[in-house]
CSV table of C-alpha atoms and ligand atoms in Angstrom, one decimal:
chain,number,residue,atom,x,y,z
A,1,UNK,CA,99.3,103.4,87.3
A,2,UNK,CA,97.5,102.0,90.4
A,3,UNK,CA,98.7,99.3,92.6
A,4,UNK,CA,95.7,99.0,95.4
A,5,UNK,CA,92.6,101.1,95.7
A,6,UNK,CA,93.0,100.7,99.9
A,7,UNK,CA,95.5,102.6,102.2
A,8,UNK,CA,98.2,99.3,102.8
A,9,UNK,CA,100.5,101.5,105.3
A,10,UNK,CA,99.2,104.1,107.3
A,11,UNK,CA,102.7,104.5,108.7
A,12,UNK,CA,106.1,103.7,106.9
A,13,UNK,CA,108.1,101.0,108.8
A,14,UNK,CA,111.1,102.4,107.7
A,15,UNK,CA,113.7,104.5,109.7
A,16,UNK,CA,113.4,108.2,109.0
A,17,UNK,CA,117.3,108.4,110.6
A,18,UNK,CA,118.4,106.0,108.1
A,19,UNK,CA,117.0,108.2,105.1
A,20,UNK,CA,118.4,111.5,106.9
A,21,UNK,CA,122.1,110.1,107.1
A,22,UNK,CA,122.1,108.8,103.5
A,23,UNK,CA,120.6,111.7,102.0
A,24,UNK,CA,122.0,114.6,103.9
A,25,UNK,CA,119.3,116.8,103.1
A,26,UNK,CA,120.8,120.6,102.3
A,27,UNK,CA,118.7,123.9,102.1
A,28,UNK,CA,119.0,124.1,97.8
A,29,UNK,CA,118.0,120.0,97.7
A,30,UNK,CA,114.9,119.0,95.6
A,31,UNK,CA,113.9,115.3,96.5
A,32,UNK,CA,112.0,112.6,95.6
A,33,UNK,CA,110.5,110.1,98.1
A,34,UNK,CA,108.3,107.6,97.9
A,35,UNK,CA,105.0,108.5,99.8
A,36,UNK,CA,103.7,105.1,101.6
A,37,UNK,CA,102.0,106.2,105.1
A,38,UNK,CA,103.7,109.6,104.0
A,39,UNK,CA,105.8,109.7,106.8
A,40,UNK,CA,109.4,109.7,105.4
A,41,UNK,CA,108.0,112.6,103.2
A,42,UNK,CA,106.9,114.8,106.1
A,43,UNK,CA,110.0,113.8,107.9
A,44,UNK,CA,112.0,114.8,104.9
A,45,UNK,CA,110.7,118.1,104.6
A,46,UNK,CA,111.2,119.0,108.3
A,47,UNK,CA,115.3,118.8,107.3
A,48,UNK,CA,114.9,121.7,105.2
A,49,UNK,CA,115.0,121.1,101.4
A,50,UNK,CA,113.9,123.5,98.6
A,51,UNK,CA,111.0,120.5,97.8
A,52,UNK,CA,109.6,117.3,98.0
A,53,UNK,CA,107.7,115.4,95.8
A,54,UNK,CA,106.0,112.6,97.1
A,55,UNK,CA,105.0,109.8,94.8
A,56,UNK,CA,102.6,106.9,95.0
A,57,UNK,CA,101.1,104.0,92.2
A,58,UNK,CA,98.4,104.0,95.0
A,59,UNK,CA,96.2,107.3,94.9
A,60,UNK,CA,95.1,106.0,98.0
A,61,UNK,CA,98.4,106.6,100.1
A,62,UNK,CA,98.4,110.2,99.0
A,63,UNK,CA,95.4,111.0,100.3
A,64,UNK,CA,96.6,109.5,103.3
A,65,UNK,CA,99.6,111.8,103.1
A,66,UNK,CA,97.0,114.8,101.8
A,67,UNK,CA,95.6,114.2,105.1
A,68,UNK,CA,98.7,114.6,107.0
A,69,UNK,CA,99.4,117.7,105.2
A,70,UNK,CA,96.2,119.2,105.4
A,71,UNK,CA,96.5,118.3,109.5
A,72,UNK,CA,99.6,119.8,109.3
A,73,UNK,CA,98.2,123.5,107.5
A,74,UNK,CA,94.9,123.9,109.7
A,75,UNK,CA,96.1,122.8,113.3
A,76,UNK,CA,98.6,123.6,116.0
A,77,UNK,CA,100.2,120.8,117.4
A,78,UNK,CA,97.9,119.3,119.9
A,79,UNK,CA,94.6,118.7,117.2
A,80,UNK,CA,97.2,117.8,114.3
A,81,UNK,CA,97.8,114.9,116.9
A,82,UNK,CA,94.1,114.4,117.3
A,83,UNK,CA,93.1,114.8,113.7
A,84,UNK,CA,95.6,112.4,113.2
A,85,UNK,CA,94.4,109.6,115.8
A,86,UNK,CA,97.8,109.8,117.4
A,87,UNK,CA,97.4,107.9,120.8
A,88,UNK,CA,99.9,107.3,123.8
A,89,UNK,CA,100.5,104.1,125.9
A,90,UNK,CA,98.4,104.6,128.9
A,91,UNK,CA,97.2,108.0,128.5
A,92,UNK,CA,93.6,108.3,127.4
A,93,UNK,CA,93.1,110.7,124.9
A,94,UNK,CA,91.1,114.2,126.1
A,95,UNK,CA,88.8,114.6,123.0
A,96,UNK,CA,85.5,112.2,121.9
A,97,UNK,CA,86.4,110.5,118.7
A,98,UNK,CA,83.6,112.5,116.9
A,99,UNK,CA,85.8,115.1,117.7
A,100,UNK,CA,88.5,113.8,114.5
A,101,UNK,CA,85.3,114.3,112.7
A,102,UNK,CA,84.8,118.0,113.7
A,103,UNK,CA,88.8,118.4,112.4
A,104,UNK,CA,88.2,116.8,109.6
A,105,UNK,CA,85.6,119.4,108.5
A,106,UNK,CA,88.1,122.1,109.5
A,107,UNK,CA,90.9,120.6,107.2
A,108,UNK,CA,88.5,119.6,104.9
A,109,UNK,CA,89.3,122.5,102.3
A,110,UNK,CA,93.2,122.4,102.5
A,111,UNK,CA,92.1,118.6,100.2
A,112,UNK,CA,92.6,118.2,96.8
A,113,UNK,CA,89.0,116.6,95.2
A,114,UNK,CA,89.9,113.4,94.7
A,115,UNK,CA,90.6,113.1,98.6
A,116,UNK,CA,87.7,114.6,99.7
A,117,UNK,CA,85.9,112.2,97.9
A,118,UNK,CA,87.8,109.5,99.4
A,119,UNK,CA,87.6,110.7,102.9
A,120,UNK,CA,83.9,111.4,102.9
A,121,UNK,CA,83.4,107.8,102.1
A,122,UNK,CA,85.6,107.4,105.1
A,123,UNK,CA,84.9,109.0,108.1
A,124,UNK,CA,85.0,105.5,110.1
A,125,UNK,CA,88.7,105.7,109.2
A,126,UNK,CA,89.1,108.9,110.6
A,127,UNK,CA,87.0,108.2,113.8
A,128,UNK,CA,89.3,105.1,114.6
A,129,UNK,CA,92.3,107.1,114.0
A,130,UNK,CA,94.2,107.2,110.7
A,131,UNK,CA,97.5,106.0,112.2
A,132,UNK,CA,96.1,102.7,112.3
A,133,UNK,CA,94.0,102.4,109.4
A,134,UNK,CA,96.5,100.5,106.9
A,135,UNK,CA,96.4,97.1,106.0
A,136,UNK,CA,99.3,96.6,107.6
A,137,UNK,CA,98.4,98.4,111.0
A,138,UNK,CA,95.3,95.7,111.1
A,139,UNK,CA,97.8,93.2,110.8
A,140,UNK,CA,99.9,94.3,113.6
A,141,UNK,CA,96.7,94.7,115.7
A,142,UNK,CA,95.1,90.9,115.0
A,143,UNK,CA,98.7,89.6,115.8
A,144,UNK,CA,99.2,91.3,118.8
A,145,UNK,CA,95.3,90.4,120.0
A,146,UNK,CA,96.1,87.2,119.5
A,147,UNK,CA,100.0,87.5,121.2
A,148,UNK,CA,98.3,88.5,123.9
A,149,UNK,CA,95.6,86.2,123.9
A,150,UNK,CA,98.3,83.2,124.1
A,151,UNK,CA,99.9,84.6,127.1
A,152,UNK,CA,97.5,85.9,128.9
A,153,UNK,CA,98.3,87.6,131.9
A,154,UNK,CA,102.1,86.9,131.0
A,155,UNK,CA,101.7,89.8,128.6
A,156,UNK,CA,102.6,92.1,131.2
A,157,UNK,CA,106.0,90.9,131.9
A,158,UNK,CA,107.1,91.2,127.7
A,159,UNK,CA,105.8,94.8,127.7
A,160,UNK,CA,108.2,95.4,130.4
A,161,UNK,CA,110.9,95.8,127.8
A,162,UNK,CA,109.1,98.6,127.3
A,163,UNK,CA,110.2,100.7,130.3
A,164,UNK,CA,114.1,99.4,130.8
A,165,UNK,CA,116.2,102.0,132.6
A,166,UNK,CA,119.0,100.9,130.4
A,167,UNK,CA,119.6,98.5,127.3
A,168,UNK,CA,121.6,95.8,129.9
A,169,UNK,CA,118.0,95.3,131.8
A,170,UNK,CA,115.8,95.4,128.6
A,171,UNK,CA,118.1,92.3,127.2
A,172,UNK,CA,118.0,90.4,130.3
A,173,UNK,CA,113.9,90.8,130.6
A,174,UNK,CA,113.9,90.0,127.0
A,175,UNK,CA,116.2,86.9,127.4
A,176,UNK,CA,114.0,85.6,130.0
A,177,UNK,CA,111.0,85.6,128.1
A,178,UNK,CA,109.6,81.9,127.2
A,179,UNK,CA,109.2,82.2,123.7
A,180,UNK,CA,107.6,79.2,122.6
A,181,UNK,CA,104.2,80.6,122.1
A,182,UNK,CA,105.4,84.0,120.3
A,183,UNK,CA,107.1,81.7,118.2
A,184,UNK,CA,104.6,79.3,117.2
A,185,UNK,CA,102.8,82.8,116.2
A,186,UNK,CA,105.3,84.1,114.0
A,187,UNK,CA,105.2,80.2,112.1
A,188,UNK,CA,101.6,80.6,111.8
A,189,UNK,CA,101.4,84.2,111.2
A,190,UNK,CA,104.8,85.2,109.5
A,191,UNK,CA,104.6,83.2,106.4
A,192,UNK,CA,104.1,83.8,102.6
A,193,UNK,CA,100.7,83.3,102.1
A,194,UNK,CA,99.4,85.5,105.5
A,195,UNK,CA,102.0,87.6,104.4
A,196,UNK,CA,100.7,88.1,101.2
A,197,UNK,CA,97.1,89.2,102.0
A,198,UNK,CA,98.8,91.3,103.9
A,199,UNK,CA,101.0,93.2,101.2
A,200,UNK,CA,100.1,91.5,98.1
A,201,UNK,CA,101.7,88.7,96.5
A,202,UNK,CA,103.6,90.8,94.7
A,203,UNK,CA,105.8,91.8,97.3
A,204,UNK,CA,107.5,88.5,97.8
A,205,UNK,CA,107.5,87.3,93.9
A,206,UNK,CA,111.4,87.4,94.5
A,207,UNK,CA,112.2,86.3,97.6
A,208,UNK,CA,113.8,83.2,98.1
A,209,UNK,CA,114.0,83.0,101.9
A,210,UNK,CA,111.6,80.4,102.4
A,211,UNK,CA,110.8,80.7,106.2
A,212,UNK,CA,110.0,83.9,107.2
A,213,UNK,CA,109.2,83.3,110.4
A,214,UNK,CA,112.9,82.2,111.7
A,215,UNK,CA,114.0,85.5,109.6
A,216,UNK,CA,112.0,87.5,111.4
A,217,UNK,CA,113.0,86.2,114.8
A,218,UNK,CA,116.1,86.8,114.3
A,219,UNK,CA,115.6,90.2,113.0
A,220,UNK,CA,113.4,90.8,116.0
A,221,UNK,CA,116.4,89.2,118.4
A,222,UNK,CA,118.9,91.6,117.4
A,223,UNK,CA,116.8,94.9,117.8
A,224,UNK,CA,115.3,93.9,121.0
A,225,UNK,CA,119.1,93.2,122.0
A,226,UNK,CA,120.7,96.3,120.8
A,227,UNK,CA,118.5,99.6,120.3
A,228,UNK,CA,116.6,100.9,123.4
A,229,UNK,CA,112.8,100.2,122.9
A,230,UNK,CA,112.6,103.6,125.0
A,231,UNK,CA,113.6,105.7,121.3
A,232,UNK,CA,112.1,102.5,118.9
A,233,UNK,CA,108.2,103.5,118.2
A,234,UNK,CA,108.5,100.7,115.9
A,235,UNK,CA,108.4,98.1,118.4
A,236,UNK,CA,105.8,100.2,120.8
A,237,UNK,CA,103.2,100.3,117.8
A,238,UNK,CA,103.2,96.6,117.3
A,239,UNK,CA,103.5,95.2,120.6
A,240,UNK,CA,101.4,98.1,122.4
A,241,UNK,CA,99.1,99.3,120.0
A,242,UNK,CA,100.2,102.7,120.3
A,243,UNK,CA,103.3,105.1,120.6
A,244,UNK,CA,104.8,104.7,124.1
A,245,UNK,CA,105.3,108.9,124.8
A,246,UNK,CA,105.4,111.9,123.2
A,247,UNK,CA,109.2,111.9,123.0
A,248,UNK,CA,108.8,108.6,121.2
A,249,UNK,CA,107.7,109.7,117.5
A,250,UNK,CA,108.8,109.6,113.9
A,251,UNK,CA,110.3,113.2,113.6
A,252,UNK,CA,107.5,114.8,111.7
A,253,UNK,CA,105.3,113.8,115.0
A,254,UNK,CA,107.6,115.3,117.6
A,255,UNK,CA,106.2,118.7,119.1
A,256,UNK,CA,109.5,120.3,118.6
A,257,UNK,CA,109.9,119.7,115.1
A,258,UNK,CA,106.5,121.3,114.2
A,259,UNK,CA,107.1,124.5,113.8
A,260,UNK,CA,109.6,123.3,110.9
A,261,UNK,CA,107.0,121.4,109.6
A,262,UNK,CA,104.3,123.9,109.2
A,263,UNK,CA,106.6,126.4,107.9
A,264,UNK,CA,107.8,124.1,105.1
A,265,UNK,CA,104.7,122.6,104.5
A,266,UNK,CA,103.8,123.9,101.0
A,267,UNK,CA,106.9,122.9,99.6
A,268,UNK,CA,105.6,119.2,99.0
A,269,UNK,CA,104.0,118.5,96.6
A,270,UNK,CA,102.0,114.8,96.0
A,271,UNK,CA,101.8,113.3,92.6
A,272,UNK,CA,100.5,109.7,91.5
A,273,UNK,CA,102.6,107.3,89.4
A,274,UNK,CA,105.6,105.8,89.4
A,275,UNK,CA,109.0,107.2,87.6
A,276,UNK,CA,107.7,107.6,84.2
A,277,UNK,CA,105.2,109.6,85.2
A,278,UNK,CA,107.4,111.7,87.1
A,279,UNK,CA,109.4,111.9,84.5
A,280,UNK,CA,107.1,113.1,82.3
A,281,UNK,CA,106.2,115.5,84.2
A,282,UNK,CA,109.2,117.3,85.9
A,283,UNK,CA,111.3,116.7,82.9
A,284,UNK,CA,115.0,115.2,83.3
A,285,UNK,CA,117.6,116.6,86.0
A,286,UNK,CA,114.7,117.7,88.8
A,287,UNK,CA,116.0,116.2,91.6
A,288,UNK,CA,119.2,115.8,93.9
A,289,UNK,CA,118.1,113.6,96.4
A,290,UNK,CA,116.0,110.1,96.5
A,291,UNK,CA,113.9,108.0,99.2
A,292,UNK,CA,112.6,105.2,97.4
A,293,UNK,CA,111.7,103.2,99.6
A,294,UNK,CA,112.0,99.4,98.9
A,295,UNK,CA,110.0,100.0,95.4
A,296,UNK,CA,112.7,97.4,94.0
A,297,UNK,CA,111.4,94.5,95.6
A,298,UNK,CA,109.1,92.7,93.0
A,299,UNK,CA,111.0,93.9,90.1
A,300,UNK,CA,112.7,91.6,87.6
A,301,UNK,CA,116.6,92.7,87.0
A,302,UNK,CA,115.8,94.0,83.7
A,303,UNK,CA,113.0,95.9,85.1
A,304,UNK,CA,114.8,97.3,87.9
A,305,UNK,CA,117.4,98.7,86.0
A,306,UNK,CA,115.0,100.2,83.3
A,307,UNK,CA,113.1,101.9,86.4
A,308,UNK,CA,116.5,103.0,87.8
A,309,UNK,CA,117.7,104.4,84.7
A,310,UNK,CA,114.4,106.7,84.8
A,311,UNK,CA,115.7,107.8,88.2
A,312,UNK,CA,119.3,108.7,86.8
A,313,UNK,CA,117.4,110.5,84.0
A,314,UNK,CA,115.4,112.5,86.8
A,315,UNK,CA,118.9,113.2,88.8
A,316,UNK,CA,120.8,116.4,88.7
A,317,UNK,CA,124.6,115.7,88.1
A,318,UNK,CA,125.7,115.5,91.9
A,319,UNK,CA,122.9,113.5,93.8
A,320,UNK,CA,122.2,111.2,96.2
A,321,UNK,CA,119.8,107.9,96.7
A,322,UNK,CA,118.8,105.4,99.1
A,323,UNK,CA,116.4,102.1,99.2
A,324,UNK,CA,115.9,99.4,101.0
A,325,UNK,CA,114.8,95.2,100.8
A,326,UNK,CA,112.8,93.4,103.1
A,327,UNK,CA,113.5,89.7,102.1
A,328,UNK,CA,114.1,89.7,99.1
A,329,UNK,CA,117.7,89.7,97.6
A,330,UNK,CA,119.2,92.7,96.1
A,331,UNK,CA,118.7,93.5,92.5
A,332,UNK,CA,122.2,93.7,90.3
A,333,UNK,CA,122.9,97.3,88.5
A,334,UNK,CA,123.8,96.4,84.8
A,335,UNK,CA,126.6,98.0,83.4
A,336,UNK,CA,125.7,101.1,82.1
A,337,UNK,CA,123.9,101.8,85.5
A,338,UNK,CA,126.9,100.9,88.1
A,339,UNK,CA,129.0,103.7,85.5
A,340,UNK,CA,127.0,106.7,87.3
A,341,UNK,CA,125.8,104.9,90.4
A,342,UNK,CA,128.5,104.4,93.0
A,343,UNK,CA,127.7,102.7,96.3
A,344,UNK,CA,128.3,103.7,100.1
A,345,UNK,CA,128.6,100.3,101.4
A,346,UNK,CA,130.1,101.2,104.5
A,347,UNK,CA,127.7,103.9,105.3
A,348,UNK,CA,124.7,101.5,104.4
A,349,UNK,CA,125.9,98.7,106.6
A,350,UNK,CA,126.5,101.4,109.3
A,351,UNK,CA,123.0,102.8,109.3
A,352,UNK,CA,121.7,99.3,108.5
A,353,UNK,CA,123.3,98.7,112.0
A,354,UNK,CA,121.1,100.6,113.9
A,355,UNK,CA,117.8,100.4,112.2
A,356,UNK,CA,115.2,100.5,114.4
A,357,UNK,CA,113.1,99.1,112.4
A,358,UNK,CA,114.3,95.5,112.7
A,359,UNK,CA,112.6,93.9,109.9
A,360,UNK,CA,114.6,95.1,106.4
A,361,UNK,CA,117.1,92.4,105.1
A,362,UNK,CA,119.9,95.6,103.5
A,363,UNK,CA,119.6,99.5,103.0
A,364,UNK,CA,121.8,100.7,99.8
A,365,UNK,CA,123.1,104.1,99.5
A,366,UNK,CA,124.5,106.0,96.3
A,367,UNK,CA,125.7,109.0,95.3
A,368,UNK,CA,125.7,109.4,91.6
A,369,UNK,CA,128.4,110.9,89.5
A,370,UNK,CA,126.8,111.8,86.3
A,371,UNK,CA,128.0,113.8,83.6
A,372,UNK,CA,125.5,116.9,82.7
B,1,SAM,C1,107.4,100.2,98.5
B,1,SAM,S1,106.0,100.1,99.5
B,1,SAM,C2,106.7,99.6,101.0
B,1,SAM,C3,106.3,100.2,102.2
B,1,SAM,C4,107.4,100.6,103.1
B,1,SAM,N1,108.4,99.6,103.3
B,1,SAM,C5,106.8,101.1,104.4
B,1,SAM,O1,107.3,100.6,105.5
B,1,SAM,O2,106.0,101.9,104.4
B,1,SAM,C6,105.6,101.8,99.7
B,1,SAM,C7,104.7,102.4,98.6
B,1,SAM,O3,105.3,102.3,97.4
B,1,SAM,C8,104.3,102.3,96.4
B,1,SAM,N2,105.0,101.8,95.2
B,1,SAM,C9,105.4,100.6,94.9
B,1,SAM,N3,106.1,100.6,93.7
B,1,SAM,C10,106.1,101.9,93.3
B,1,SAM,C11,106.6,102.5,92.1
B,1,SAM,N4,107.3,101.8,91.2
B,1,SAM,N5,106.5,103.8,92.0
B,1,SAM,C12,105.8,104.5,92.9
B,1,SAM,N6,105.3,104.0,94.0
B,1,SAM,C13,105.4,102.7,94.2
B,1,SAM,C14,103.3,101.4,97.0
B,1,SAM,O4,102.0,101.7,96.5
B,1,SAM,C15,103.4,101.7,98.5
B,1,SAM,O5,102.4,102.6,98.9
């Protein structure tokens, strides 16, 4: 089944360390994770695991990931950056952009068909820099032209929360910023319909929070007041436009986790469609360990525990399982369902705490106890 023919996210907004806590990833561990901008896969892998199978509705978001992976094969470290489009804050990349294309040609062959065809029809996309090419990373760029457009030269103080010697002095910078304008943006910008260009109207069919902008203030408020932009690349790629160092990087980015990366790399494997599919495929009791992402959003009860049922099908007898909401309000396991699923409520609200990606509303985490 496909959801989009266009890449949505080029990177997931969603906290690798979150996924890593919940899922305590061991060297025996087959998982399951949803692909998106691929990231969480990639960072995944890097832990260890026996496999990963990443899954997407949207062919398109695995040959993103393809991309990644086929970066990932060809490169060392410094071109898998390039090929990637990875930029840093003030630091003019070395390399022409025709230069992504010359990597492209080299990583061309380590493509599966389908996503040659799509990238040859794309090489704009990989001139510009893939990290930004998603739907979403437009987004992020228009609002933060137009951020800076309404503060003009007052820009430069807010990006000093950028460069804080300590949390104390990035809350008091951030305190003192006038935010009349950035909030008038968020009301203009941050609402259902915008929002739904965005990501599709699909994604907000069930929430009931009806003004997203105030939610997302205070979402924003509470990051900006407790994690250290310093480690939160989150925050960098929206309000700079890029990541703010090289020690500032999902995991699968980071120099010193490449070697890991490369040496695990053909152990992922990418397949399109959702759990049926996979099911079909791999057959029942395949994996230990699942990422999935906030896939539950738009799903009616009924649905969402048909879909999660396929996931306990697809579970070995001991395994683990996390997701996340963005607005909307949690789903409710039926009966039969909350019998093998048990939650970690006090390890989700833990790692919920520290999220550094401000903008999810709950993260759930389950180990299941299932018969074999
Ligand atoms: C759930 S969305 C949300 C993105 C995410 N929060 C992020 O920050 O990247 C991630 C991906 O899930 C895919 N997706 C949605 N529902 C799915 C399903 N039932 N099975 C497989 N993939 C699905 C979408 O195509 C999308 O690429």
């Amino acid at each position: 089944m496909a959801i989009k023919s266009s890449i949505v996210y080029s990177n997931v907004w969603e906290d690798p360390e979150l996924n890593r806590r919940a899922l305590l990833i061991e060297a025996g561990d087959c998982v399951l994770s949803i692909t998106s901008g691929g990231c969480n896969s990639l960072n995944l892998l890097i832990e260890g695991p026996q496999k990963v199978v990443s899954i997407d509705a949207n062919p398109t978001q695995n040959y993103l990931l393809e991309y990644k992976i086929a970066a990932v094969k060809s490169f060392e470290y410094e071109e898998f950056l390039e090929a990637l489009g990875v930029e840093f804050y003030n630091k003019p990349s070395k390399f022409s952009s025709d230069y992504r294309l010359e990597l492209y040609d080299r990583l061309r062959p380590n493509l599966s068909s389908e996503a040659k065809n799509f990238w040859d029809e794309n090489h704009d996309i990989i001139k510009s820099g893939l990290i930004t090419c998603g739907k979403v990373e437009k987004f992020f760029k228009l609002y933060r032209k137009i951020l800076m457009m309404l503060y003009g030269s007052k820009y430069e103080s807010i990006k000093k929360i950028f460069f804080c010697p300590d949390i104390g002095i990035q809350r008091k910078i951030y305190e003192s910023i006038n935010f009349k304008r950035w909030h008038l943006l968020n009301w203009l910008f941050l609402n259902r319909t915008i929002l739904s260009l965005v990501k599709g109207a699909h994604s907000f069919r069930y929430v009931e929070e009806k003004e997203f902008d105030k939610n997302l203030n205070r979402k924003v408020d509470r990051a900006m007041k407790n994690i250290d932009n310093r480690t939160n690349y989150f925050f960098s790629l929206i309000l700079l436009g890029k990541f703010l160092s090289p020690k500032c990087l999902p995991p699968y980015l980071l120099s010193e986790n490449f070697d890991k990366l490369k040496n695990n790399i053909d152990k992922i494997e990418v397949f399109q469609g959702i759990s049926t599919d996979v099911l079909a495929k791999f057959g029942p009791e395949s994996f230990n360990k699942f990422n999935l992402s906030n896939i539950f959003e738009w799903m009616e009860d009924d649905i969402f525990n048909h879909v999660m049922r396929e996931f306990i099908q697809l579970a070995k007898p001991a395994s683990r399982l996390c997701y996340r909401y963005t607005l909307a309000k949690p789903r409710s396991l039926d009966e039969s369902n909350l019998k093998i699923l048990k939650a970690e409520p006090e390890l989700a609200a833990e790692l919920h705490a520290i999220d550094r990606s401000f903008m999810y509303e709950s993260f759930h985490v389950y180990s299941m106890n299932k018969k074999s």
